[in-house]
Coordinates of C-alpha atoms in Angstrom, one line a residue:
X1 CA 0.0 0.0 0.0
X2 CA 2.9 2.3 0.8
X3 CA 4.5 1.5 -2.4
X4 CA 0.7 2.4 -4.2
X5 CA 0.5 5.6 -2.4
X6 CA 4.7 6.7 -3.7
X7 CA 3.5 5.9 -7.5
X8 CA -0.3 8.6 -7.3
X9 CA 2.0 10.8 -5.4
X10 CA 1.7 13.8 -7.8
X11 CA 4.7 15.1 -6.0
X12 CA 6.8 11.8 -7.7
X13 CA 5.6 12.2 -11.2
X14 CA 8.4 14.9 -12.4
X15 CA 11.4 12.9 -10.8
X16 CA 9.7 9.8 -12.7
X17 CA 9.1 12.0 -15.7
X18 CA 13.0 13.3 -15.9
X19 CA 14.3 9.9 -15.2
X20 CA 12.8 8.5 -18.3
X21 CA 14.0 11.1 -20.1
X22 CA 17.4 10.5 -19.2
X23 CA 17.3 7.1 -19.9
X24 CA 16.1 8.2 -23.3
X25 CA 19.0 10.4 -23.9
X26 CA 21.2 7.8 -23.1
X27 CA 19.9 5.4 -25.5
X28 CA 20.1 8.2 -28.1
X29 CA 24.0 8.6 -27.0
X30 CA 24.2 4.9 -28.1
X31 CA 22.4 4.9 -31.2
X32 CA 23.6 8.0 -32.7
X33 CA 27.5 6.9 -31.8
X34 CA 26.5 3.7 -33.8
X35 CA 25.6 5.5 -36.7
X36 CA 28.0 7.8 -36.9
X37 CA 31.0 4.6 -36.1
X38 CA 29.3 2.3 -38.5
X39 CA 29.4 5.1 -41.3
X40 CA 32.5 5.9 -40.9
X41 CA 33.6 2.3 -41.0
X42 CA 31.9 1.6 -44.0
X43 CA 33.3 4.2 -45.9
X44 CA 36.9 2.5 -45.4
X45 CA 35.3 -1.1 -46.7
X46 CA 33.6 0.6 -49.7
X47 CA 36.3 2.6 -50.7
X48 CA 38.7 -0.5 -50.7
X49 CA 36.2 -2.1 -52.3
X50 CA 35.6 0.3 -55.1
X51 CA 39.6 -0.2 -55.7
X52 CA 39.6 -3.5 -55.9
X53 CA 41.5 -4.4 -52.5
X54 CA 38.7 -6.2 -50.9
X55 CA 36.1 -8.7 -52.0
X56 CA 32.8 -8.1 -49.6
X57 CA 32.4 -4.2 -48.5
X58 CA 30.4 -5.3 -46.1
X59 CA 32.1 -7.6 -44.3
X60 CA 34.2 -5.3 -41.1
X61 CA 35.6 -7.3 -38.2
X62 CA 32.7 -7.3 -35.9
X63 CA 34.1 -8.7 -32.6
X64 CA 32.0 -10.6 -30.1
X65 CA 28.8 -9.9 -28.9
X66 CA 30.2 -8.7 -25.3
X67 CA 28.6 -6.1 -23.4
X68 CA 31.3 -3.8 -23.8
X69 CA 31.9 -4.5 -27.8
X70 CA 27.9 -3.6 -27.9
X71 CA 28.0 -1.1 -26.3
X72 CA 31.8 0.7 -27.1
X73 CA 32.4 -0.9 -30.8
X74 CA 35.8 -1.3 -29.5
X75 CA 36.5 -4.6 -31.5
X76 CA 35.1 -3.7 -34.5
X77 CA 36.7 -2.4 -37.3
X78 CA 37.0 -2.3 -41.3
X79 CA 38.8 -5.4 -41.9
X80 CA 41.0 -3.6 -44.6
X81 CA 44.2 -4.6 -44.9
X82 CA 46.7 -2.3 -46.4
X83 CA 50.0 -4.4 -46.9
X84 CA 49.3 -5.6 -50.4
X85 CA 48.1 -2.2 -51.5
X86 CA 51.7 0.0 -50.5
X87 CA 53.0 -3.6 -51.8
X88 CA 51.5 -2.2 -55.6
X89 CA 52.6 0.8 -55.2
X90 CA 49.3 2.0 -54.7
X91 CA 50.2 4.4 -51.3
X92 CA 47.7 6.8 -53.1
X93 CA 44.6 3.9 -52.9
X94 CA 45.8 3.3 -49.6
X95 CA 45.5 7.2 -48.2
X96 CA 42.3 7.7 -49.5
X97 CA 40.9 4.0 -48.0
X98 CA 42.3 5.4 -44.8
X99 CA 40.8 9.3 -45.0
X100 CA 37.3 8.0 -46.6
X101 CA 36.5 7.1 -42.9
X102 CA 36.5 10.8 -42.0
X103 CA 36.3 12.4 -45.5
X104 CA 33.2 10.1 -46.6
X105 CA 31.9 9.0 -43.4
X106 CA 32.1 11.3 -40.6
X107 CA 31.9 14.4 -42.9
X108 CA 29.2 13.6 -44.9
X109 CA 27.2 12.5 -41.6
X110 CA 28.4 15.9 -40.2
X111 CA 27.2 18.1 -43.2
X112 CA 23.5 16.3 -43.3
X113 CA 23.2 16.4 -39.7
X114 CA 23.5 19.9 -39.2
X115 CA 21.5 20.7 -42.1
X116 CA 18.6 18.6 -40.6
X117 CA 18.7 19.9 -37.1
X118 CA 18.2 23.1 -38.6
X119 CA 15.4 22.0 -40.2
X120 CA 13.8 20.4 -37.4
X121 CA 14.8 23.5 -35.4
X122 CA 12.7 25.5 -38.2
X123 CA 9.6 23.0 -38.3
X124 CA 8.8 23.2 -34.4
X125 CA 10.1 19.1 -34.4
X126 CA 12.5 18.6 -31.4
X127 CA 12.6 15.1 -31.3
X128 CA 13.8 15.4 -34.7
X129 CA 15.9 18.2 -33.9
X130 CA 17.9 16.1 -30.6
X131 CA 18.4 12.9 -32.7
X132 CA 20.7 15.0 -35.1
X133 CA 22.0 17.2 -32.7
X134 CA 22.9 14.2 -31.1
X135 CA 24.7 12.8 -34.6
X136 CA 26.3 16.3 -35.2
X137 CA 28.2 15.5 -31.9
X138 CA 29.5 12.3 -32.7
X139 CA 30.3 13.3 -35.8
X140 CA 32.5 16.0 -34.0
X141 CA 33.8 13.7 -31.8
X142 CA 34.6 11.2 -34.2
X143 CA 37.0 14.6 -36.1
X144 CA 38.4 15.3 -33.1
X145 CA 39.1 11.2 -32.0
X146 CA 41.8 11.5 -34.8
X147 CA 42.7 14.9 -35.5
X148 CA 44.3 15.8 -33.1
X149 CA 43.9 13.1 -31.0
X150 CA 45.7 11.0 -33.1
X151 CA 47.3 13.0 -35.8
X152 CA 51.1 12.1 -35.1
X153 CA 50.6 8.1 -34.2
X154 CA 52.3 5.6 -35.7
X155 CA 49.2 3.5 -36.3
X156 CA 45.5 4.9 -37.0
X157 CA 44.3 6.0 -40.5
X158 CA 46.2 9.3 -40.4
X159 CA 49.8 7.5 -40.3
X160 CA 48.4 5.5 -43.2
X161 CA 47.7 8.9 -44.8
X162 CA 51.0 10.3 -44.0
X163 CA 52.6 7.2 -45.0
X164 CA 50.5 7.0 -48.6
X165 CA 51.1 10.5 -49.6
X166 CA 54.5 10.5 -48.3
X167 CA 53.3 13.7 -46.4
X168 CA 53.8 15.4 -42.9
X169 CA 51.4 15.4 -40.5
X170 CA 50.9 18.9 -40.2
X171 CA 49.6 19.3 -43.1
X172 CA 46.8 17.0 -41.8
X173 CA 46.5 19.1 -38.7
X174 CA 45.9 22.1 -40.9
X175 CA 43.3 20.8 -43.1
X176 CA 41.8 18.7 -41.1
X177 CA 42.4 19.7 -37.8
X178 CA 41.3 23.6 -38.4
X179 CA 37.3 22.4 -39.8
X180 CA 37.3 20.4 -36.8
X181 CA 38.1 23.1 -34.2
X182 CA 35.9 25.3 -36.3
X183 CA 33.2 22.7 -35.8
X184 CA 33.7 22.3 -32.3
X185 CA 33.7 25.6 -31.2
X186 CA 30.3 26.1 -33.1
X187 CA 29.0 23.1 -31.7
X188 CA 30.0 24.1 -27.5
X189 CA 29.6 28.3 -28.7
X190 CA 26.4 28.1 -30.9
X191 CA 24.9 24.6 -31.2
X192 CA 24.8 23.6 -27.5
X193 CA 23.2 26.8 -26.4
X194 CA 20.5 26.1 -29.2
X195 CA 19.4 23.3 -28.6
X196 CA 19.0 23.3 -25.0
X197 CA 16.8 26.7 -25.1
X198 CA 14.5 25.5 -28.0
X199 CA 14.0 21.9 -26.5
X200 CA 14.0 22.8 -22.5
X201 CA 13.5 26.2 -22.1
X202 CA 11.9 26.1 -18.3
X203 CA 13.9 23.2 -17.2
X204 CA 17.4 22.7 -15.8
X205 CA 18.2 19.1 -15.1
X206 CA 18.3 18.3 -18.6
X207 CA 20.0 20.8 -19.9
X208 CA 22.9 20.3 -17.2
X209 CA 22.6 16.3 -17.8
X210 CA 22.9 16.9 -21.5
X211 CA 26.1 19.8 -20.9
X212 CA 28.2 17.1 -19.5
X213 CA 26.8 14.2 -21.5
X214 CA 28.2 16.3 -24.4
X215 CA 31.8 17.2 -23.1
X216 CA 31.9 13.8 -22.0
X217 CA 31.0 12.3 -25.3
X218 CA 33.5 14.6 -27.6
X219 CA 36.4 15.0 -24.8
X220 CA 36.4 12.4 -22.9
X221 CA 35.0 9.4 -24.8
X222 CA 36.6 10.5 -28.2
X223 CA 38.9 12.5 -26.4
X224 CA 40.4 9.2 -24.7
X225 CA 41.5 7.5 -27.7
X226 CA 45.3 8.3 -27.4
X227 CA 45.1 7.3 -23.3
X228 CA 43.5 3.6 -24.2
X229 CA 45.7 3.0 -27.9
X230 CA 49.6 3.0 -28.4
X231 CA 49.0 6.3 -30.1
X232 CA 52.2 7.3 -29.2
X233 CA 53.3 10.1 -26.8
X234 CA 52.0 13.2 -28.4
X235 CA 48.6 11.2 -28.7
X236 CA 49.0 10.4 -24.7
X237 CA 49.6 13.7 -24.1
X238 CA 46.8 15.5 -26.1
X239 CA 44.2 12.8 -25.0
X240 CA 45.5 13.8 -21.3
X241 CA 44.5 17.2 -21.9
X242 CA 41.5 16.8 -23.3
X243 CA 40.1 14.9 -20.3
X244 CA 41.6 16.7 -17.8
X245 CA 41.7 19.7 -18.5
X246 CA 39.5 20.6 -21.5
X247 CA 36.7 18.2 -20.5
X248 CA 36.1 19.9 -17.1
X249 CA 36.0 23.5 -18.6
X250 CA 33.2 23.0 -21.4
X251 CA 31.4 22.0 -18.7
X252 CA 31.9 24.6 -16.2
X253 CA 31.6 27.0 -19.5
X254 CA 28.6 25.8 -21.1
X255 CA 26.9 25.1 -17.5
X256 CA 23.0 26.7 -17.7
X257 CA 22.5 29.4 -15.0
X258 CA 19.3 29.8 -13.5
X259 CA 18.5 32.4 -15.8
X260 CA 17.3 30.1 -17.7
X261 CA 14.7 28.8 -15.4
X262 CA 11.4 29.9 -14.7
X263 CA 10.2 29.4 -11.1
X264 CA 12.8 26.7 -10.8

């Protein structure tokens, strides 16, 4: 009977209410990183495929079915292997294979997703407009997860890149890496900020949760890459920056105020 009156108490129904919602947002972390990781993914496959250096584009390395391979996609992967193509010759096939990921993939889902969030932002649809928010930030994160992050390791796609076009990687830093921070800083200065008063504009628990969900998500789960990788020691070094010290201040910089909230 206790447990009856808890679930009519009127004064439960908000905390019920935001909890869902949360769980919600959560689920839409997951899905939208899926997305944006499976693009990207496929764009390497297809694009060895298209050159002839692999038979099924659809077949990646797909791991187990663990919880943390479900959830993470840490064991997957393209399944491209690049030996026999710098073994042609062919270090050309073999940079664009390794930059389609973020060229093809993550760019292209960047570009559509922030053309549809402002149409949903336009049409009065938020759950439209969150889902792509929500794949404009992993698209972000999945930039930043290299360039920088990972820029000057001896492994990952860019070393391929380097390696291919016989190349430093500054230059990747500069063309790459200046988009990205360009994107990012719209995203935290602009896109944020947007979002949160168009979807919640009386409400501050959700707008906080989905602050440091963000900054999580872009510095400290993409962010991490060069801390959980042999990246190599510049990698180490920027990852430990970026969840340390970068991580911490979007947060306390893109924190909502209570000037946000009405009668809250």
């Amino acid at each position: 009977m206790k447990t009856n009156r808890m679930n009519n108490n009127p004064a439960t129904a908000p905390l019920v209410g935001k909890a869902f919602q949360a769980l919600e947002i959560l689920f839409l972390i997951w899905l939208t990183h899926a997305i944006a990781f499976f693009l990207h993914e496929y764009a390497h496959s297809f694009s060895a495929w298209a050159l002839g250096y692999k038979k099924d584009p659809w077949a990646l390395n797909y791991g187990d079915w663990s919880v943390v391979n479900v959830l993470c996609m840490l064991k997957i992967d393209e399944n491209v292997n690049y030996a026999p193509i710098f073994a042609d010759g062919h270090g050309w096939y073999a940079a664009w294979i390794a930059v389609s990921g973020i060229l093809l993939g993550t760019g292209l889902l960047y570009t559509l997703s922030r053309l549809f969030y402002s149409i949903s932002r336009k049409n009065n649809q938020p759950t439209h407009a969150l889902f792509y928010f929500w794949l404009c930030v992993m698209s972000i994160g999945g930039f930043y997860s290299y360039v920088p992050i990972r820029t000057f390791s001896s492994s990952e796609d860019m070393s391929t890149v380097v390696a291919g076009l016989q190349i430093s990687p500054w230059l990747i830093l500069l063309f790459i890496g200046l988009p990205t921070s360009l994107a990012m800083w719209n995203l935290f200065t602009k896109l944020l900020p947007d979002m949160l008063s168009h979807l919640y504009p009386t409400d501050l628990f959700l707008p906080r949760l989905h602050v440091v969900l963000c900054s999580l998500v872009v510095f400290g789960y993409c962010g991490l890459a060069g801390l959980v990788r042999p990246a190599g020691v510049a990698a180490y070094w920027l990852s430990s920056m970026s969840v340390y010290l970068l991580l911490p201040l979007s947060v306390i910089l893109c924190w909502p105020s209570n000037r946000k909230s009405k009668g809250n």
